[in-house]
């Protein structure tokens, strides 16, 4: 398990932190972004890259392989999140959003899409570590549940294949259910395959000859 302080973090954010002085909103957002990064460094986190939102984002994230992605969305949270979620759909990672966007109507959709934590209106530096610790714990818990669900689905699918293959052997070779299963099991052991794989091959052959 990676220690929270050693997390390799990628920040997805606008490229510039030096807006023109006459753009008040941009100046405030840039100050918040700098505060976020200072808070991360002060808490011992390893910021390995700050990436812009562009067509190369998925490839860059894949190459860097960060432990966590922090989205500094400023006032465009919804559009930013869509890009980041799409960039991590094949390799899931915890995503934490920091934003000044007061429109929270899409928080539920963001969480459902894969955002682990959604923080509005900035965060004091001393609160950053607890938020990221909770986000990582939640992500690991959700991944564990996903793995359990995937395993349960695989087992159900395998069981259906084995039952169908047993039925074919029982019908075509006059075997009992126990004998049919023993035949599948022996074939699997002899060939170094899973019983479900043997069952699938038997079904495929039967379908071809039907």
JSON list of C-alpha atoms in Angstrom, two decimals:
[
{"chain": "A", "resi": 1, "resn": "UNK", "atom": "CA", "xyz": [0.00, 0.00, 0.00]},
{"chain": "A", "resi": 2, "resn": "UNK", "atom": "CA", "xyz": [1.37, 3.42, -0.96]},
{"chain": "A", "resi": 3, "resn": "UNK", "atom": "CA", "xyz": [1.84, 5.80, 1.97]},
{"chain": "A", "resi": 4, "resn": "UNK", "atom": "CA", "xyz": [-0.26, 8.91, 1.56]},
{"chain": "A", "resi": 5, "resn": "UNK", "atom": "CA", "xyz": [2.75, 11.23, 1.76]},
{"chain": "A", "resi": 6, "resn": "UNK", "atom": "CA", "xyz": [4.48, 9.33, -1.07]},
{"chain": "A", "resi": 7, "resn": "UNK", "atom": "CA", "xyz": [1.57, 9.51, -3.48]},
{"chain": "A", "resi": 8, "resn": "UNK", "atom": "CA", "xyz": [2.61, 10.46, -6.99]},
{"chain": "A", "resi": 9, "resn": "UNK", "atom": "CA", "xyz": [0.12, 13.13, -7.98]},
{"chain": "A", "resi": 10, "resn": "UNK", "atom": "CA", "xyz": [-0.73, 14.59, -11.37]},
{"chain": "A", "resi": 11, "resn": "UNK", "atom": "CA", "xyz": [-2.56, 17.90, -11.35]},
{"chain": "A", "resi": 12, "resn": "UNK", "atom": "CA", "xyz": [-4.83, 18.64, -14.30]},
{"chain": "A", "resi": 13, "resn": "UNK", "atom": "CA", "xyz": [-5.21, 22.40, -14.57]},
{"chain": "A", "resi": 14, "resn": "UNK", "atom": "CA", "xyz": [-4.94, 25.42, -16.85]},
{"chain": "A", "resi": 15, "resn": "UNK", "atom": "CA", "xyz": [-1.36, 25.98, -17.95]},
{"chain": "A", "resi": 16, "resn": "UNK", "atom": "CA", "xyz": [-0.92, 29.54, -16.73]},
{"chain": "A", "resi": 17, "resn": "UNK", "atom": "CA", "xyz": [-0.79, 30.76, -13.14]},
{"chain": "A", "resi": 18, "resn": "UNK", "atom": "CA", "xyz": [0.13, 34.30, -14.22]},
{"chain": "A", "resi": 19, "resn": "UNK", "atom": "CA", "xyz": [-3.06, 35.95, -15.50]},
{"chain": "A", "resi": 20, "resn": "UNK", "atom": "CA", "xyz": [-3.23, 39.59, -16.44]},
{"chain": "A", "resi": 21, "resn": "UNK", "atom": "CA", "xyz": [-3.76, 41.93, -13.50]},
{"chain": "A", "resi": 22, "resn": "UNK", "atom": "CA", "xyz": [-7.00, 43.35, -14.90]},
{"chain": "A", "resi": 23, "resn": "UNK", "atom": "CA", "xyz": [-8.69, 39.93, -14.94]},
{"chain": "A", "resi": 24, "resn": "UNK", "atom": "CA", "xyz": [-9.88, 39.79, -11.31]},
{"chain": "A", "resi": 25, "resn": "UNK", "atom": "CA", "xyz": [-11.49, 36.35, -11.50]},
{"chain": "A", "resi": 26, "resn": "UNK", "atom": "CA", "xyz": [-8.43, 34.84, -13.11]},
{"chain": "A", "resi": 27, "resn": "UNK", "atom": "CA", "xyz": [-6.17, 36.40, -10.47]},
{"chain": "A", "resi": 28, "resn": "UNK", "atom": "CA", "xyz": [-8.29, 34.86, -7.68]},
{"chain": "A", "resi": 29, "resn": "UNK", "atom": "CA", "xyz": [-8.31, 31.46, -9.39]},
{"chain": "A", "resi": 30, "resn": "UNK", "atom": "CA", "xyz": [-4.54, 31.55, -9.93]},
{"chain": "A", "resi": 31, "resn": "UNK", "atom": "CA", "xyz": [-3.99, 32.37, -6.24]},
{"chain": "A", "resi": 32, "resn": "UNK", "atom": "CA", "xyz": [-6.18, 29.43, -5.24]},
{"chain": "A", "resi": 33, "resn": "UNK", "atom": "CA", "xyz": [-4.27, 27.13, -7.60]},
{"chain": "A", "resi": 34, "resn": "UNK", "atom": "CA", "xyz": [-0.94, 28.20, -6.15]},
{"chain": "A", "resi": 35, "resn": "UNK", "atom": "CA", "xyz": [-2.29, 27.69, -2.63]},
{"chain": "A", "resi": 36, "resn": "UNK", "atom": "CA", "xyz": [-3.42, 24.17, -3.53]},
{"chain": "A", "resi": 37, "resn": "UNK", "atom": "CA", "xyz": [-0.01, 23.23, -4.90]},
{"chain": "A", "resi": 38, "resn": "UNK", "atom": "CA", "xyz": [1.82, 24.74, -1.96]},
{"chain": "A", "resi": 39, "resn": "UNK", "atom": "CA", "xyz": [-0.49, 22.81, 0.38]},
{"chain": "A", "resi": 40, "resn": "UNK", "atom": "CA", "xyz": [0.26, 19.55, -1.43]},
{"chain": "A", "resi": 41, "resn": "UNK", "atom": "CA", "xyz": [4.00, 20.10, -1.25]},
{"chain": "A", "resi": 42, "resn": "UNK", "atom": "CA", "xyz": [3.81, 21.19, 2.38]},
{"chain": "A", "resi": 43, "resn": "UNK", "atom": "CA", "xyz": [2.05, 17.93, 3.22]},
{"chain": "A", "resi": 44, "resn": "UNK", "atom": "CA", "xyz": [4.78, 15.88, 1.56]},
{"chain": "A", "resi": 45, "resn": "UNK", "atom": "CA", "xyz": [3.02, 14.88, -1.64]},
{"chain": "A", "resi": 46, "resn": "UNK", "atom": "CA", "xyz": [4.97, 14.32, -4.85]},
{"chain": "A", "resi": 47, "resn": "UNK", "atom": "CA", "xyz": [3.59, 16.43, -7.70]},
{"chain": "A", "resi": 48, "resn": "UNK", "atom": "CA", "xyz": [5.04, 14.63, -10.72]},
{"chain": "A", "resi": 49, "resn": "UNK", "atom": "CA", "xyz": [3.32, 16.71, -13.41]},
{"chain": "A", "resi": 50, "resn": "UNK", "atom": "CA", "xyz": [0.86, 19.51, -14.08]},
{"chain": "A", "resi": 51, "resn": "UNK", "atom": "CA", "xyz": [-1.00, 18.70, -17.27]},
{"chain": "A", "resi": 52, "resn": "UNK", "atom": "CA", "xyz": [-3.28, 20.81, -19.44]},
{"chain": "A", "resi": 53, "resn": "UNK", "atom": "CA", "xyz": [-6.58, 19.54, -20.78]},
{"chain": "A", "resi": 54, "resn": "UNK", "atom": "CA", "xyz": [-5.83, 18.62, -24.37]},
{"chain": "A", "resi": 55, "resn": "UNK", "atom": "CA", "xyz": [-5.88, 15.68, -26.77]},
{"chain": "A", "resi": 56, "resn": "UNK", "atom": "CA", "xyz": [-2.65, 14.30, -25.27]},
{"chain": "A", "resi": 57, "resn": "UNK", "atom": "CA", "xyz": [-4.01, 14.02, -21.71]},
{"chain": "A", "resi": 58, "resn": "UNK", "atom": "CA", "xyz": [-4.88, 10.27, -21.83]},
{"chain": "A", "resi": 59, "resn": "UNK", "atom": "CA", "xyz": [-1.43, 9.35, -23.21]},
{"chain": "A", "resi": 60, "resn": "UNK", "atom": "CA", "xyz": [0.40, 11.53, -20.69]},
{"chain": "A", "resi": 61, "resn": "UNK", "atom": "CA", "xyz": [-1.50, 10.06, -17.74]},
{"chain": "A", "resi": 62, "resn": "UNK", "atom": "CA", "xyz": [-0.87, 6.54, -19.06]},
{"chain": "A", "resi": 63, "resn": "UNK", "atom": "CA", "xyz": [2.86, 7.23, -19.39]},
{"chain": "A", "resi": 64, "resn": "UNK", "atom": "CA", "xyz": [3.23, 8.85, -15.96]},
{"chain": "A", "resi": 65, "resn": "UNK", "atom": "CA", "xyz": [1.11, 6.26, -14.09]},
{"chain": "A", "resi": 66, "resn": "UNK", "atom": "CA", "xyz": [0.24, 8.53, -11.13]},
{"chain": "A", "resi": 67, "resn": "UNK", "atom": "CA", "xyz": [-1.31, 7.24, -7.91]},
{"chain": "A", "resi": 68, "resn": "UNK", "atom": "CA", "xyz": [-3.90, 10.03, -7.87]},
{"chain": "A", "resi": 69, "resn": "UNK", "atom": "CA", "xyz": [-5.20, 12.76, -10.15]},
{"chain": "A", "resi": 70, "resn": "UNK", "atom": "CA", "xyz": [-6.12, 16.14, -8.72]},
{"chain": "A", "resi": 71, "resn": "UNK", "atom": "CA", "xyz": [-8.30, 18.30, -10.93]},
{"chain": "A", "resi": 72, "resn": "UNK", "atom": "CA", "xyz": [-7.90, 22.03, -10.43]},
{"chain": "A", "resi": 73, "resn": "UNK", "atom": "CA", "xyz": [-11.03, 22.85, -12.37]},
{"chain": "A", "resi": 74, "resn": "UNK", "atom": "CA", "xyz": [-11.44, 26.48, -11.43]},
{"chain": "A", "resi": 75, "resn": "UNK", "atom": "CA", "xyz": [-14.77, 27.65, -12.93]},
{"chain": "A", "resi": 76, "resn": "UNK", "atom": "CA", "xyz": [-15.21, 24.96, -15.60]},
{"chain": "A", "resi": 77, "resn": "UNK", "atom": "CA", "xyz": [-15.65, 21.87, -13.45]},
{"chain": "A", "resi": 78, "resn": "UNK", "atom": "CA", "xyz": [-18.08, 19.97, -15.67]},
{"chain": "A", "resi": 79, "resn": "UNK", "atom": "CA", "xyz": [-16.10, 20.21, -18.91]},
{"chain": "A", "resi": 80, "resn": "UNK", "atom": "CA", "xyz": [-12.81, 19.49, -17.15]},
{"chain": "A", "resi": 81, "resn": "UNK", "atom": "CA", "xyz": [-14.16, 16.40, -15.42]},
{"chain": "A", "resi": 82, "resn": "UNK", "atom": "CA", "xyz": [-15.47, 14.94, -18.66]},
{"chain": "A", "resi": 83, "resn": "UNK", "atom": "CA", "xyz": [-11.95, 15.05, -20.13]},
{"chain": "A", "resi": 84, "resn": "UNK", "atom": "CA", "xyz": [-10.30, 13.58, -17.04]},
{"chain": "A", "resi": 85, "resn": "UNK", "atom": "CA", "xyz": [-12.84, 10.79, -16.53]},
{"chain": "A", "resi": 86, "resn": "UNK", "atom": "CA", "xyz": [-12.52, 9.80, -20.19]},
{"chain": "A", "resi": 87, "resn": "UNK", "atom": "CA", "xyz": [-8.73, 9.80, -19.79]},
{"chain": "A", "resi": 88, "resn": "UNK", "atom": "CA", "xyz": [-8.89, 7.33, -16.89]},
{"chain": "A", "resi": 89, "resn": "UNK", "atom": "CA", "xyz": [-11.69, 5.02, -18.00]},
{"chain": "A", "resi": 90, "resn": "UNK", "atom": "CA", "xyz": [-9.30, 2.21, -19.03]},
{"chain": "A", "resi": 91, "resn": "UNK", "atom": "CA", "xyz": [-6.98, 2.60, -16.00]},
{"chain": "A", "resi": 92, "resn": "UNK", "atom": "CA", "xyz": [-9.00, 3.76, -13.03]},
{"chain": "A", "resi": 93, "resn": "UNK", "atom": "CA", "xyz": [-7.38, 6.09, -10.53]},
{"chain": "A", "resi": 94, "resn": "UNK", "atom": "CA", "xyz": [-8.68, 8.21, -7.65]},
{"chain": "A", "resi": 95, "resn": "UNK", "atom": "CA", "xyz": [-9.74, 11.63, -8.91]},
{"chain": "A", "resi": 96, "resn": "UNK", "atom": "CA", "xyz": [-10.08, 14.56, -6.52]},
{"chain": "A", "resi": 97, "resn": "UNK", "atom": "CA", "xyz": [-11.64, 17.79, -7.75]},
{"chain": "A", "resi": 98, "resn": "UNK", "atom": "CA", "xyz": [-10.88, 21.21, -6.28]},
{"chain": "A", "resi": 99, "resn": "UNK", "atom": "CA", "xyz": [-13.04, 23.94, -7.75]},
{"chain": "A", "resi": 100, "resn": "UNK", "atom": "CA", "xyz": [-14.57, 27.36, -7.17]},
{"chain": "A", "resi": 101, "resn": "UNK", "atom": "CA", "xyz": [-17.55, 26.40, -9.32]},
{"chain": "A", "resi": 102, "resn": "UNK", "atom": "CA", "xyz": [-20.60, 27.06, -7.13]},
{"chain": "A", "resi": 103, "resn": "UNK", "atom": "CA", "xyz": [-22.86, 25.01, -9.41]},
{"chain": "A", "resi": 104, "resn": "UNK", "atom": "CA", "xyz": [-22.99, 21.65, -7.62]},
{"chain": "A", "resi": 105, "resn": "UNK", "atom": "CA", "xyz": [-25.94, 20.28, -9.61]},
{"chain": "A", "resi": 106, "resn": "UNK", "atom": "CA", "xyz": [-23.63, 17.85, -11.41]},
{"chain": "A", "resi": 107, "resn": "UNK", "atom": "CA", "xyz": [-21.79, 16.53, -8.32]},
{"chain": "A", "resi": 108, "resn": "UNK", "atom": "CA", "xyz": [-23.84, 13.32, -8.30]},
{"chain": "A", "resi": 109, "resn": "UNK", "atom": "CA", "xyz": [-23.05, 12.63, -11.94]},
{"chain": "A", "resi": 110, "resn": "UNK", "atom": "CA", "xyz": [-19.38, 13.36, -11.33]},
{"chain": "A", "resi": 111, "resn": "UNK", "atom": "CA", "xyz": [-19.20, 10.90, -8.44]},
{"chain": "A", "resi": 112, "resn": "UNK", "atom": "CA", "xyz": [-21.04, 8.28, -10.49]},
{"chain": "A", "resi": 113, "resn": "UNK", "atom": "CA", "xyz": [-18.58, 8.81, -13.35]},
{"chain": "A", "resi": 114, "resn": "UNK", "atom": "CA", "xyz": [-15.58, 8.09, -11.15]},
{"chain": "A", "resi": 115, "resn": "UNK", "atom": "CA", "xyz": [-14.69, 11.24, -9.21]},
{"chain": "A", "resi": 116, "resn": "UNK", "atom": "CA", "xyz": [-13.64, 10.18, -5.72]},
{"chain": "A", "resi": 117, "resn": "UNK", "atom": "CA", "xyz": [-13.89, 13.52, -3.91]},
{"chain": "A", "resi": 118, "resn": "UNK", "atom": "CA", "xyz": [-15.44, 16.86, -4.88]},
{"chain": "A", "resi": 119, "resn": "UNK", "atom": "CA", "xyz": [-14.20, 19.91, -2.95]},
{"chain": "A", "resi": 120, "resn": "UNK", "atom": "CA", "xyz": [-15.83, 23.29, -3.59]},
{"chain": "A", "resi": 121, "resn": "UNK", "atom": "CA", "xyz": [-14.45, 26.75, -2.74]},
{"chain": "A", "resi": 122, "resn": "UNK", "atom": "CA", "xyz": [-10.91, 25.79, -1.93]},
{"chain": "A", "resi": 123, "resn": "UNK", "atom": "CA", "xyz": [-9.37, 24.08, 1.08]},
{"chain": "A", "resi": 124, "resn": "UNK", "atom": "CA", "xyz": [-7.06, 25.12, 3.90]},
{"chain": "A", "resi": 125, "resn": "UNK", "atom": "CA", "xyz": [-3.60, 23.50, 3.57]},
{"chain": "A", "resi": 126, "resn": "UNK", "atom": "CA", "xyz": [-4.00, 21.56, 6.84]},
{"chain": "A", "resi": 127, "resn": "UNK", "atom": "CA", "xyz": [-7.17, 19.92, 5.49]},
{"chain": "A", "resi": 128, "resn": "UNK", "atom": "CA", "xyz": [-5.61, 18.64, 2.26]},
{"chain": "A", "resi": 129, "resn": "UNK", "atom": "CA", "xyz": [-4.05, 15.47, 3.71]},
{"chain": "A", "resi": 130, "resn": "UNK", "atom": "CA", "xyz": [-7.24, 14.24, 5.45]},
{"chain": "A", "resi": 131, "resn": "UNK", "atom": "CA", "xyz": [-9.25, 14.81, 2.28]},
{"chain": "A", "resi": 132, "resn": "UNK", "atom": "CA", "xyz": [-6.76, 12.90, 0.12]},
{"chain": "A", "resi": 133, "resn": "UNK", "atom": "CA", "xyz": [-6.44, 10.11, 2.67]},
{"chain": "A", "resi": 134, "resn": "UNK", "atom": "CA", "xyz": [-10.21, 9.63, 2.70]},
{"chain": "A", "resi": 135, "resn": "UNK", "atom": "CA", "xyz": [-10.35, 9.83, -1.10]},
{"chain": "A", "resi": 136, "resn": "UNK", "atom": "CA", "xyz": [-7.71, 7.11, -1.44]},
{"chain": "A", "resi": 137, "resn": "UNK", "atom": "CA", "xyz": [-9.41, 4.88, 1.13]},
{"chain": "A", "resi": 138, "resn": "UNK", "atom": "CA", "xyz": [-12.74, 5.31, -0.62]},
{"chain": "A", "resi": 139, "resn": "UNK", "atom": "CA", "xyz": [-11.18, 4.54, -4.01]},
{"chain": "A", "resi": 140, "resn": "UNK", "atom": "CA", "xyz": [-9.57, 1.33, -2.73]},
{"chain": "A", "resi": 141, "resn": "UNK", "atom": "CA", "xyz": [-12.84, 0.24, -1.13]},
{"chain": "A", "resi": 142, "resn": "UNK", "atom": "CA", "xyz": [-14.75, 0.85, -4.36]},
{"chain": "A", "resi": 143, "resn": "UNK", "atom": "CA", "xyz": [-12.13, -1.01, -6.39]},
{"chain": "A", "resi": 144, "resn": "UNK", "atom": "CA", "xyz": [-12.39, -3.94, -3.99]},
{"chain": "A", "resi": 145, "resn": "UNK", "atom": "CA", "xyz": [-16.16, -4.00, -4.47]},
{"chain": "A", "resi": 146, "resn": "UNK", "atom": "CA", "xyz": [-15.72, -3.82, -8.26]},
{"chain": "A", "resi": 147, "resn": "UNK", "atom": "CA", "xyz": [-13.31, -6.75, -8.16]},
{"chain": "A", "resi": 148, "resn": "UNK", "atom": "CA", "xyz": [-15.70, -8.80, -6.02]},
{"chain": "A", "resi": 149, "resn": "UNK", "atom": "CA", "xyz": [-18.58, -8.04, -8.39]},
{"chain": "A", "resi": 150, "resn": "UNK", "atom": "CA", "xyz": [-16.51, -8.94, -11.44]},
{"chain": "A", "resi": 151, "resn": "UNK", "atom": "CA", "xyz": [-15.42, -12.19, -9.77]},
{"chain": "A", "resi": 152, "resn": "UNK", "atom": "CA", "xyz": [-19.03, -13.05, -8.91]},
{"chain": "A", "resi": 153, "resn": "UNK", "atom": "CA", "xyz": [-20.12, -12.42, -12.50]},
{"chain": "A", "resi": 154, "resn": "UNK", "atom": "CA", "xyz": [-17.28, -14.57, -13.80]},
{"chain": "A", "resi": 155, "resn": "UNK", "atom": "CA", "xyz": [-18.21, -17.40, -11.47]},
{"chain": "A", "resi": 156, "resn": "UNK", "atom": "CA", "xyz": [-21.86, -17.21, -12.54]},
{"chain": "A", "resi": 157, "resn": "UNK", "atom": "CA", "xyz": [-20.90, -17.21, -16.21]},
{"chain": "A", "resi": 158, "resn": "UNK", "atom": "CA", "xyz": [-18.53, -20.15, -15.68]},
{"chain": "A", "resi": 159, "resn": "UNK", "atom": "CA", "xyz": [-21.21, -22.09, -13.83]},
{"chain": "A", "resi": 160, "resn": "UNK", "atom": "CA", "xyz": [-23.67, -21.61, -16.69]},
{"chain": "A", "resi": 161, "resn": "UNK", "atom": "CA", "xyz": [-21.09, -22.83, -19.21]},
{"chain": "A", "resi": 162, "resn": "UNK", "atom": "CA", "xyz": [-20.24, -25.89, -17.11]},
{"chain": "A", "resi": 163, "resn": "UNK", "atom": "CA", "xyz": [-23.91, -26.75, -16.59]},
{"chain": "A", "resi": 164, "resn": "UNK", "atom": "CA", "xyz": [-24.57, -26.53, -20.33]},
{"chain": "A", "resi": 165, "resn": "UNK", "atom": "CA", "xyz": [-21.53, -28.64, -21.16]},
{"chain": "A", "resi": 166, "resn": "UNK", "atom": "CA", "xyz": [-22.56, -31.24, -18.59]},
{"chain": "A", "resi": 167, "resn": "UNK", "atom": "CA", "xyz": [-26.00, -31.33, -20.20]},
{"chain": "A", "resi": 168, "resn": "UNK", "atom": "CA", "xyz": [-24.45, -32.03, -23.60]},
{"chain": "A", "resi": 169, "resn": "UNK", "atom": "CA", "xyz": [-22.35, -34.89, -22.24]},
{"chain": "A", "resi": 170, "resn": "UNK", "atom": "CA", "xyz": [-25.29, -36.35, -20.35]},
{"chain": "A", "resi": 171, "resn": "UNK", "atom": "CA", "xyz": [-27.50, -36.25, -23.45]},
{"chain": "A", "resi": 172, "resn": "UNK", "atom": "CA", "xyz": [-25.01, -37.37, -26.08]},
{"chain": "A", "resi": 173, "resn": "UNK", "atom": "CA", "xyz": [-22.90, -39.83, -24.11]},
{"chain": "A", "resi": 174, "resn": "UNK", "atom": "CA", "xyz": [-25.41, -41.06, -21.56]},
{"chain": "A", "resi": 175, "resn": "UNK", "atom": "CA", "xyz": [-23.37, -39.92, -18.58]},
{"chain": "A", "resi": 176, "resn": "UNK", "atom": "CA", "xyz": [-24.68, -39.02, -15.15]},
{"chain": "A", "resi": 177, "resn": "UNK", "atom": "CA", "xyz": [-24.21, -35.47, -13.93]},
{"chain": "A", "resi": 178, "resn": "UNK", "atom": "CA", "xyz": [-21.29, -36.51, -11.71]},
{"chain": "A", "resi": 179, "resn": "UNK", "atom": "CA", "xyz": [-19.68, -38.45, -14.54]},
{"chain": "A", "resi": 180, "resn": "UNK", "atom": "CA", "xyz": [-20.09, -35.53, -16.94]},
{"chain": "A", "resi": 181, "resn": "UNK", "atom": "CA", "xyz": [-18.45, -33.15, -14.48]},
{"chain": "A", "resi": 182, "resn": "UNK", "atom": "CA", "xyz": [-15.64, -35.64, -13.82]},
{"chain": "A", "resi": 183, "resn": "UNK", "atom": "CA", "xyz": [-15.04, -35.85, -17.59]},
{"chain": "A", "resi": 184, "resn": "UNK", "atom": "CA", "xyz": [-14.81, -32.07, -17.87]},
{"chain": "A", "resi": 185, "resn": "UNK", "atom": "CA", "xyz": [-12.53, -31.85, -14.85]},
{"chain": "A", "resi": 186, "resn": "UNK", "atom": "CA", "xyz": [-10.16, -34.55, -16.10]},
{"chain": "A", "resi": 187, "resn": "UNK", "atom": "CA", "xyz": [-9.93, -32.93, -19.53]},
{"chain": "A", "resi": 188, "resn": "UNK", "atom": "CA", "xyz": [-9.18, -29.58, -17.94]},
{"chain": "A", "resi": 189, "resn": "UNK", "atom": "CA", "xyz": [-6.44, -31.08, -15.76]},
{"chain": "A", "resi": 190, "resn": "UNK", "atom": "CA", "xyz": [-4.88, -33.00, -18.65]},
{"chain": "A", "resi": 191, "resn": "UNK", "atom": "CA", "xyz": [-4.75, -29.89, -20.85]},
{"chain": "A", "resi": 192, "resn": "UNK", "atom": "CA", "xyz": [-3.92, -27.35, -18.18]},
{"chain": "A", "resi": 193, "resn": "UNK", "atom": "CA", "xyz": [-7.13, -25.42, -18.73]},
{"chain": "A", "resi": 194, "resn": "UNK", "atom": "CA", "xyz": [-9.93, -24.09, -16.58]},
{"chain": "A", "resi": 195, "resn": "UNK", "atom": "CA", "xyz": [-13.03, -26.29, -16.48]},
{"chain": "A", "resi": 196, "resn": "UNK", "atom": "CA", "xyz": [-15.05, -23.38, -17.84]},
{"chain": "A", "resi": 197, "resn": "UNK", "atom": "CA", "xyz": [-12.67, -23.11, -20.82]},
{"chain": "A", "resi": 198, "resn": "UNK", "atom": "CA", "xyz": [-13.11, -26.81, -21.58]},
{"chain": "A", "resi": 199, "resn": "UNK", "atom": "CA", "xyz": [-16.87, -26.38, -21.28]},
{"chain": "A", "resi": 200, "resn": "UNK", "atom": "CA", "xyz": [-16.79, -23.43, -23.71]},
{"chain": "A", "resi": 201, "resn": "UNK", "atom": "CA", "xyz": [-14.81, -25.45, -26.27]},
{"chain": "A", "resi": 202, "resn": "UNK", "atom": "CA", "xyz": [-17.24, -28.35, -25.99]},
{"chain": "A", "resi": 203, "resn": "UNK", "atom": "CA", "xyz": [-20.17, -26.01, -26.50]},
{"chain": "A", "resi": 204, "resn": "UNK", "atom": "CA", "xyz": [-18.49, -24.36, -29.49]},
{"chain": "A", "resi": 205, "resn": "UNK", "atom": "CA", "xyz": [-17.89, -27.76, -31.14]},
{"chain": "A", "resi": 206, "resn": "UNK", "atom": "CA", "xyz": [-21.46, -28.81, -30.44]},
{"chain": "A", "resi": 207, "resn": "UNK", "atom": "CA", "xyz": [-22.78, -25.59, -31.98]},
{"chain": "A", "resi": 208, "resn": "UNK", "atom": "CA", "xyz": [-20.64, -26.13, -35.09]},
{"chain": "A", "resi": 209, "resn": "UNK", "atom": "CA", "xyz": [-21.96, -29.67, -35.55]},
{"chain": "A", "resi": 210, "resn": "UNK", "atom": "CA", "xyz": [-25.56, -28.75, -34.84]}
]
